[in-house]
Amino acid sequence: MQSAYEQMMEHVRETGALGHVAQRLGWDQETVMPRGSASQRGDEMAAMETVLHARRGDARLGEWLSEAEADAAVQADPVARANLRHIRRDFDRANKVPQRLAAEIARVTSVSQGVWAEARAKDDFAAFAPTLKEVLALKREEGAALADGGDVYDALLQDYEPGATAEQLTQMFGALRPRLKALIDAVRGAEAPPKVSGTFDEGAQMRLARHVAKTFGYDMSRGRVDKAVHPFSSGSGNDVRITTRTAADDPFNCLYSTIHEVGHASYEQAISQDYLFTPLGQGVSMGVHESQSRIYENQIGRSRAMTGWLFGQMREAFGGFGIDDAETFYRTVNRVHDGYIRTEADELQYNLHVLLRYDLERALIERELEVDTLEEGWNARFEADFGFAVERPSNGVLQDVHWSVGLFGYFPTYSLGNVYAGCLHEALRRDVPDLDARLAVGEVEAATDWLRDNLQRHGGLRPPRETIMHATGTEPDEGPLMRYLETKFSDLYGLSI
Amino acid sequence: MQSAYEQMMEHVRETGALGHVAQRLGWDQETVMPRGSASQRGDEMAAMETVLHARRGDARLGEWLSEAEADAAVQADPVARANLRHIRRDFDRANKVPQRLAAEIARVTSVSQGVWAEARAKDDFAAFAPTLKEVLALKREEGAALADGGDVYDALLQDYEPGATAEQLTQMFGALRPRLKALIDAVRGAEAPPKVSGTFDEGAQMRLARHVAKTFGYDMSRGRVDKAVHPFSSGSGNDVRITTRTAADDPFNCLYSTIHEVGHASYEQAISQDYLFTPLGQGVSMGVHESQSRIYENQIGRSRAMTGWLFGQMREAFGGFGIDDAETFYRTVNRVHDGYIRTEADELQYNLHVLLRYDLERALIERELEVDTLEEGWNARFEADFGFAVERPSNGVLQDVHWSVGLFGYFPTYSLGNVYAGCLHEALRRDVPDLDARLAVGEVEAATDWLRDNLQRHGGLRPPRETIMHATGTEPDEGPLMRYLETKFSDLYGLSI
């Protein structure tokens, strides 16, 4: 007879397979679905969500969990213990939120994204404010239900970064912000590298993207690269697909979006096959996921050594393109440039964008800030951090979709990912002293093998922070990221820090 | 409060949406899925099937059905009555087959296709025979459970063609066979039209396929055309996708596969939106579905008028391609050629292939034939019908996948579809006297509008035979098909019949 743990895992694996089906539908929708199928697809996704919701709240899970938690054989097995931890957290979460509230959140967020998109198109925050108030009120209520008297924002954070606390993040980000600002100020005073200009064939961009994806270790026999409006990675295990985008006047958009998504996808592809469709069979948190995409994109992909190789590939793909030497190419892809938009920010300024959102959303959840003064708050903070004013809400408070669909607690994982990438990069350089020599000839596996063996293959076995510590051997903090940025950009911009 | 009927329909619609998701997975698998994802996809499909199976056997359906059938308001509504008819049939079917037997059929047929494929590749019927015996024994048992003392083959037939009986089919096919053989014999004595030769760019073939698909009324805003190993149509309502294939030396394969699948897909696209995700929201039977693909492909697509237009499109796509006038083009695409393979047969010989399978599979189910003498029986019948001998089983009894996966009762729907296409074609010509003048200039909507209004939009509202009668005004029989074939091929081959 099957033990409670085995029965539970069978149920969980089947739910995992169905969840993966829903992800494939999402990929289909963004890449190949005919435009006239959208409304019907909504019904199909809703039916899948209904099935998944019922399975995740299945009362038998509670019984199986209690029995399995009391089973000494299960507790002696680290993989089983890790599964229990994930399933218990998800089950408790589902049961802490009243059915009425969950349904109301689903109802409101199914339309709020459309309201946000329209408000953004019209540059009219007031048109979005009433909807955002509704979403915020529901998320405050959900957070309170989850927090059980504890910190409401911390409770929401667990959906994206289990184990993280606002206290930890605030301390980390508090140390980052002044050092980032100082570095950015110094860079602004120095001579800027050249921009790239010209027209770059989009077919050639896609061919280069696929070639670079393979070079960075993406397994194309278990994945594929397509075009979509927004780059994303989707799926786990043996079917992990990425999308990228092309712009005729900016080949780096396609190139670095691809490398970024390859970081996410390689993580999913590398996880032990034993964990397929279980909670351990996917990236352990948003922050750890982002650490992979960022270290691929920035610490590796924008390194002097790697850009030397990439420069050669660009020449092969496009012939002469106005940048004539590898060092200028390196400076160009690391160009620091002012801008309003987070997703277009450079490596240096990106975290300032995130920190702004983190402070604002925490204040919103903690009722220290209300929607009526949010735009004002955004604009004041932006000018303080970036030194110039937001002139319209589509460049400011309306630029991101996250809050409109209730994603409070998501933003900080972007910067946490950068901090983790910094830690991993320092440990990688320690363990692979000749890394640059290898990257310079396109041997990225020196880095990707290290990441796979020390982090990626373990999936959700350890909690996020422990996942990083297991790979690096030390407690993560912002130090390595800042040392890396200060060294790199001082060198690039001839600063003396 | 919702009535039992309304509750049932909500459940049925959600099941329909999930079934459509499974179809999208199937499309993905055949078109875009990475090759290394196959095993994982198997688990995903199995999870979907488990969900669908549980929903279709849900005990509440039985209660809702009984209540709804006793509800006068429901019985007064023709749409509700039609839904009841479908749901009752499916529910009773699910409950007549013991769980043990259903599971055993699923288990055996999940591996038997692989055994068949290997046996076919090795040209070794004996390697397949034990597996086929297993499948046959299970299907005989299933048929007996479904038949409740009635005809076992008829019971299996209901899965593909509700309301059809072997008695009816045998009579119809009995009348077809001698007339087909006589016509084929006469054609064999006459001079054959030329074949096409040369190399045809496969990209140009796909562009032509998409252009022709649109001309034949396929709505590309709710569909798409991709390449796959086997052409198929998949989906219902607002997301109906087709695939086609290309061969560099045979542009007609791509062209007519596309038109055939457009027939299937247009049917699904045309069904009233009110029926979406209900039993009425899809083609009513295999036979009626095939009538649409065949009338698009043959009666319309291979008519002298339509090929005149298609000849011009071929010239635009490929320049000169060795056929210099529309009449020769017409004769070439209607060329009668000997062959072993059903799927490659011409319009005239195709039904002989099907009739052979129908008689053999009925004898198998009725225990008048056993697997041990099946190959022998096939070869004898083939030689009698076609006048030459099968020299290896991959060209004979091993050529089709159907029996390996338990599809007994499916084959006759191909010829029934041709018979129905003949009836619809006669009625279409009666109602649209200037059809040829319109087809000759590419105005296919004269035909497709008629099919949409008289047949396609009604989906599953009426049983299959009634669906045809509603469109034509008369009882369907083989007369119109034979008159059409005799007239067309006598003219083409200069026969005097």
mmCIF file of N, CA and C in Angstrom, chain A residues 353-420:
data_model
loop_
_atom_site.group_PDB
_atom_site.id
_atom_site.type_symbol
_atom_site.label_atom_id
_atom_site.label_comp_id
_atom_site.label_asym_id
_atom_site.label_seq_id
_atom_site.Cartn_x
_atom_site.Cartn_y
_atom_site.Cartn_z
ATOM 1 N N HIS A 353 15.758 51.930 -9.714
ATOM 2 C CA HIS A 353 14.347 51.836 -10.124
ATOM 3 C C HIS A 353 13.592 50.872 -9.206
ATOM 4 N N VAL A 354 14.225 49.761 -8.891
ATOM 5 C CA VAL A 354 13.557 48.740 -8.078
ATOM 6 C C VAL A 354 13.384 49.215 -6.635
ATOM 7 N N LEU A 355 14.430 49.825 -6.104
ATOM 8 C CA LEU A 355 14.368 50.276 -4.714
ATOM 9 C C LEU A 355 13.244 51.288 -4.505
ATOM 10 N N LEU A 356 13.079 52.163 -5.492
ATOM 11 C CA LEU A 356 11.973 53.125 -5.458
ATOM 12 C C LEU A 356 10.633 52.394 -5.323
ATOM 13 N N ARG A 357 10.418 51.392 -6.159
ATOM 14 C CA ARG A 357 9.152 50.657 -6.138
ATOM 15 C C ARG A 357 8.971 49.900 -4.832
ATOM 16 N N TYR A 358 10.061 49.337 -4.347
ATOM 17 C CA TYR A 358 9.990 48.577 -3.094
ATOM 18 C C TYR A 358 9.531 49.472 -1.950
ATOM 19 N N ASP A 359 10.150 50.634 -1.814
ATOM 20 C CA ASP A 359 9.772 51.519 -0.718
ATOM 21 C C ASP A 359 8.324 51.983 -0.855
ATOM 22 N N LEU A 360 7.916 52.292 -2.094
ATOM 23 C CA LEU A 360 6.549 52.776 -2.300
ATOM 24 C C LEU A 360 5.526 51.665 -2.039
ATOM 25 N N GLU A 361 5.779 50.476 -2.523
ATOM 26 C CA GLU A 361 4.761 49.430 -2.365
ATOM 27 C C GLU A 361 4.672 48.968 -0.914
ATOM 28 N N ARG A 362 5.811 49.014 -0.219
ATOM 29 C CA ARG A 362 5.741 48.647 1.198
ATOM 30 C C ARG A 362 4.928 49.689 1.962
ATOM 31 N N ALA A 363 5.144 50.948 1.629
ATOM 32 C CA ALA A 363 4.363 52.010 2.270
ATOM 33 C C ALA A 363 2.876 51.863 1.945
ATOM 34 N N LEU A 364 2.567 51.460 0.718
ATOM 35 C CA LEU A 364 1.150 51.260 0.341
ATOM 36 C C LEU A 364 0.536 50.133 1.174
ATOM 37 N N ILE A 365 1.223 49.031 1.253
ATOM 38 C CA ILE A 365 0.692 47.880 1.996
ATOM 39 C C ILE A 365 0.594 48.194 3.491
ATOM 40 N N GLU A 366 1.590 48.914 4.020
ATOM 41 C CA GLU A 366 1.600 49.242 5.456
ATOM 42 C C GLU A 366 0.726 50.460 5.777
ATOM 43 N N ARG A 367 -0.034 50.940 4.796
ATOM 44 C CA ARG A 367 -0.939 52.073 4.961
ATOM 45 C C ARG A 367 -0.222 53.365 5.341
ATOM 46 N N GLU A 368 1.047 53.467 4.979
ATOM 47 C CA GLU A 368 1.765 54.730 5.203
ATOM 48 C C GLU A 368 1.630 55.635 3.981
ATOM 49 N N LEU A 369 1.130 55.055 2.908
ATOM 50 C CA LEU A 369 0.931 55.815 1.665
ATOM 51 C C LEU A 369 -0.397 55.354 1.082
ATOM 52 N N GLU A 370 -1.130 56.309 0.440
ATOM 53 C CA GLU A 370 -2.387 55.929 -0.206
ATOM 54 C C GLU A 370 -2.287 56.221 -1.702
ATOM 55 N N VAL A 371 -3.174 55.601 -2.462
ATOM 56 C CA VAL A 371 -3.148 55.734 -3.921
ATOM 57 C C VAL A 371 -3.253 57.192 -4.358
ATOM 58 N N ASP A 372 -4.025 57.983 -3.593
ATOM 59 C CA ASP A 372 -4.234 59.376 -3.999
ATOM 60 C C ASP A 372 -2.942 60.191 -4.055
ATOM 61 N N THR A 373 -1.961 59.815 -3.261
ATOM 62 C CA THR A 373 -0.707 60.580 -3.283
ATOM 63 C C THR A 373 0.453 59.752 -3.859
ATOM 64 N N LEU A 374 0.122 58.621 -4.492
ATOM 65 C CA LEU A 374 1.159 57.730 -5.005
ATOM 66 C C LEU A 374 1.958 58.360 -6.149
ATOM 67 N N GLU A 375 1.242 59.011 -7.082
ATOM 68 C CA GLU A 375 1.938 59.593 -8.234
ATOM 69 C C GLU A 375 2.929 60.657 -7.775
ATOM 70 N N GLU A 376 2.444 61.501 -6.863
ATOM 71 C CA GLU A 376 3.258 62.543 -6.247
ATOM 72 C C GLU A 376 4.489 61.924 -5.569
ATOM 73 N N GLY A 377 4.234 60.870 -4.802
ATOM 74 C CA GLY A 377 5.319 60.191 -4.081
ATOM 75 C C GLY A 377 6.342 59.607 -5.045
ATOM 76 N N TRP A 378 5.833 58.997 -6.096
ATOM 77 C CA TRP A 378 6.720 58.427 -7.121
ATOM 78 C C TRP A 378 7.621 59.507 -7.711
ATOM 79 N N ASN A 379 6.974 60.616 -8.131
ATOM 80 C CA ASN A 379 7.716 61.643 -8.852
ATOM 81 C C ASN A 379 8.782 62.299 -7.972
ATOM 82 N N ALA A 380 8.438 62.513 -6.706
ATOM 83 C CA ALA A 380 9.396 63.132 -5.779
ATOM 84 C C ALA A 380 10.598 62.203 -5.577
ATOM 85 N N ARG A 381 10.312 60.934 -5.346
ATOM 86 C CA ARG A 381 11.394 59.992 -5.116
ATOM 87 C C ARG A 381 12.264 59.822 -6.376
ATOM 88 N N PHE A 382 11.594 59.812 -7.532
ATOM 89 C CA PHE A 382 12.347 59.644 -8.773
ATOM 90 C C PHE A 382 13.340 60.793 -8.955
ATOM 91 N N GLU A 383 12.851 62.017 -8.729
ATOM 92 C CA GLU A 383 13.734 63.170 -8.929
ATOM 93 C C GLU A 383 14.885 63.140 -7.919
ATOM 94 N N ALA A 384 14.577 62.719 -6.713
ATOM 95 C CA ALA A 384 15.629 62.644 -5.693
ATOM 96 C C ALA A 384 16.700 61.619 -6.084
ATOM 97 N N ASP A 385 16.276 60.491 -6.655
ATOM 98 C CA ASP A 385 17.244 59.425 -6.974
ATOM 99 C C ASP A 385 17.946 59.634 -8.305
ATOM 100 N N PHE A 386 17.213 60.148 -9.296
ATOM 101 C CA PHE A 386 17.763 60.196 -10.651
ATOM 102 C C PHE A 386 18.181 61.590 -11.091
ATOM 103 N N GLY A 387 17.692 62.605 -10.375
ATOM 104 C CA GLY A 387 18.155 63.952 -10.676
ATOM 105 C C GLY A 387 17.410 64.651 -11.790
ATOM 106 N N PHE A 388 16.334 64.061 -12.276
ATOM 107 C CA PHE A 388 15.506 64.765 -13.263
ATOM 108 C C PHE A 388 14.051 64.342 -13.051
ATOM 109 N N ALA A 389 13.142 65.138 -13.607
ATOM 110 C CA ALA A 389 11.722 64.980 -13.243
ATOM 111 C C ALA A 389 10.966 64.087 -14.223
ATOM 112 N N VAL A 390 10.010 63.338 -13.689
ATOM 113 C CA VAL A 390 9.079 62.564 -14.524
ATOM 114 C C VAL A 390 8.072 63.532 -15.114
ATOM 115 N N GLU A 391 7.924 63.526 -16.430
ATOM 116 C CA GLU A 391 7.023 64.510 -17.055
ATOM 117 C C GLU A 391 5.667 63.926 -17.431
ATOM 118 N N ARG A 392 5.533 62.578 -17.393
ATOM 119 C CA ARG A 392 4.204 62.000 -17.629
ATOM 120 C C ARG A 392 4.131 60.603 -17.016
ATOM 121 N N PRO A 393 2.924 60.210 -16.552
ATOM 122 C CA PRO A 393 2.825 58.981 -15.751
ATOM 123 C C PRO A 393 3.209 57.712 -16.496
ATOM 124 N N SER A 394 3.096 57.686 -17.830
ATOM 125 C CA SER A 394 3.518 56.475 -18.545
ATOM 126 C C SER A 394 5.024 56.287 -18.418
ATOM 127 N N ASN A 395 5.758 57.355 -18.119
ATOM 128 C CA ASN A 395 7.192 57.265 -17.835
ATOM 129 C C ASN A 395 7.457 57.141 -16.341
ATOM 130 N N GLY A 396 6.389 57.118 -15.565
ATOM 131 C CA GLY A 396 6.571 57.054 -14.122
ATOM 132 C C GLY A 396 5.715 55.953 -13.522
ATOM 133 N N VAL A 397 4.773 56.369 -12.719
ATOM 134 C CA VAL A 397 4.003 55.438 -11.889
ATOM 135 C C VAL A 397 3.165 54.443 -12.701
ATOM 136 N N LEU A 398 2.894 54.758 -13.970
ATOM 137 C CA LEU A 398 2.066 53.850 -14.783
ATOM 138 C C LEU A 398 2.892 52.898 -15.649
ATOM 139 N N GLN A 399 4.216 52.908 -15.510
ATOM 140 C CA GLN A 399 5.026 52.142 -16.479
ATOM 141 C C GLN A 399 4.971 50.634 -16.288
ATOM 142 N N ASP A 400 4.779 50.147 -15.071
ATOM 143 C CA ASP A 400 4.839 48.700 -14.824
ATOM 144 C C ASP A 400 3.449 48.090 -14.612
ATOM 145 N N VAL A 401 3.276 46.885 -15.097
ATOM 146 C CA VAL A 401 1.993 46.197 -14.980
ATOM 147 C C VAL A 401 1.761 45.631 -13.571
ATOM 148 N N HIS A 402 2.823 45.428 -12.804
ATOM 149 C CA HIS A 402 2.777 44.598 -11.593
ATOM 150 C C HIS A 402 1.647 44.930 -10.620
ATOM 151 N N TRP A 403 1.580 46.193 -10.177
ATOM 152 C CA TRP A 403 0.585 46.534 -9.158
ATOM 153 C C TRP A 403 -0.837 46.337 -9.675
ATOM 154 N N SER A 404 -1.009 46.564 -10.970
ATOM 155 C CA SER A 404 -2.374 46.459 -11.522
ATOM 156 C C SER A 404 -2.933 45.048 -11.360
ATOM 157 N N VAL A 405 -2.053 44.042 -11.363
ATOM 158 C CA VAL A 405 -2.535 42.660 -11.203
ATOM 159 C C VAL A 405 -2.251 42.114 -9.800
ATOM 160 N N GLY A 406 -1.945 43.043 -8.878
ATOM 161 C CA GLY A 406 -1.831 42.635 -7.478
ATOM 162 C C GLY A 406 -0.475 42.078 -7.079
ATOM 163 N N LEU A 407 0.542 42.275 -7.914
ATOM 164 C CA LEU A 407 1.874 41.736 -7.572
ATOM 165 C C LEU A 407 2.606 42.692 -6.617
ATOM 166 N N PHE A 408 2.199 42.693 -5.363
ATOM 167 C CA PHE A 408 2.910 43.446 -4.335
ATOM 168 C C PHE A 408 3.856 42.481 -3.620
ATOM 169 N N GLY A 409 5.142 42.811 -3.608
ATOM 170 C CA GLY A 409 6.133 41.915 -3.018
ATOM 171 C C GLY A 409 7.021 41.290 -4.093
ATOM 172 N N TYR A 410 6.701 41.562 -5.333
ATOM 173 C CA TYR A 410 7.458 40.990 -6.447
ATOM 174 C C TYR A 410 8.701 41.838 -6.760
ATOM 175 N N PHE A 411 8.517 43.164 -6.794
ATOM 176 C CA PHE A 411 9.609 44.044 -7.235
ATOM 177 C C PHE A 411 10.945 43.788 -6.529
ATOM 178 N N PRO A 412 10.964 43.669 -5.191
ATOM 179 C CA PRO A 412 12.291 43.551 -4.549
ATOM 180 C C PRO A 412 13.085 42.331 -5.005
ATOM 181 N N THR A 413 12.376 41.310 -5.533
ATOM 182 C CA THR A 413 13.120 40.114 -5.948
ATOM 183 C C THR A 413 14.054 40.414 -7.130
ATOM 184 N N TYR A 414 13.742 41.488 -7.899
ATOM 185 C CA TYR A 414 14.653 41.854 -8.989
ATOM 186 C C TYR A 414 16.013 42.253 -8.426
ATOM 187 N N SER A 415 15.993 43.117 -7.420
ATOM 188 C CA SER A 415 17.277 43.572 -6.868
ATOM 189 C C SER A 415 17.918 42.498 -6.007
ATOM 190 N N LEU A 416 17.098 41.723 -5.320
ATOM 191 C CA LEU A 416 17.650 40.601 -4.561
ATOM 192 C C LEU A 416 18.387 39.665 -5.526
ATOM 193 N N GLY A 417 17.812 39.472 -6.703
ATOM 194 C CA GLY A 417 18.459 38.649 -7.722
ATOM 195 C C GLY A 417 19.819 39.222 -8.113
ATOM 196 N N ASN A 418 19.893 40.536 -8.244
ATOM 197 C CA ASN A 418 21.177 41.166 -8.580
ATOM 198 C C ASN A 418 22.187 40.995 -7.455
ATOM 199 N N VAL A 419 21.708 41.126 -6.225
ATOM 200 C CA VAL A 419 22.594 40.926 -5.067
ATOM 201 C C VAL A 419 23.111 39.489 -5.057
ATOM 202 N N TYR A 420 22.207 38.535 -5.265
ATOM 203 C CA TYR A 420 22.602 37.122 -5.306
ATOM 204 C C TYR A 420 23.568 36.863 -6.467
#
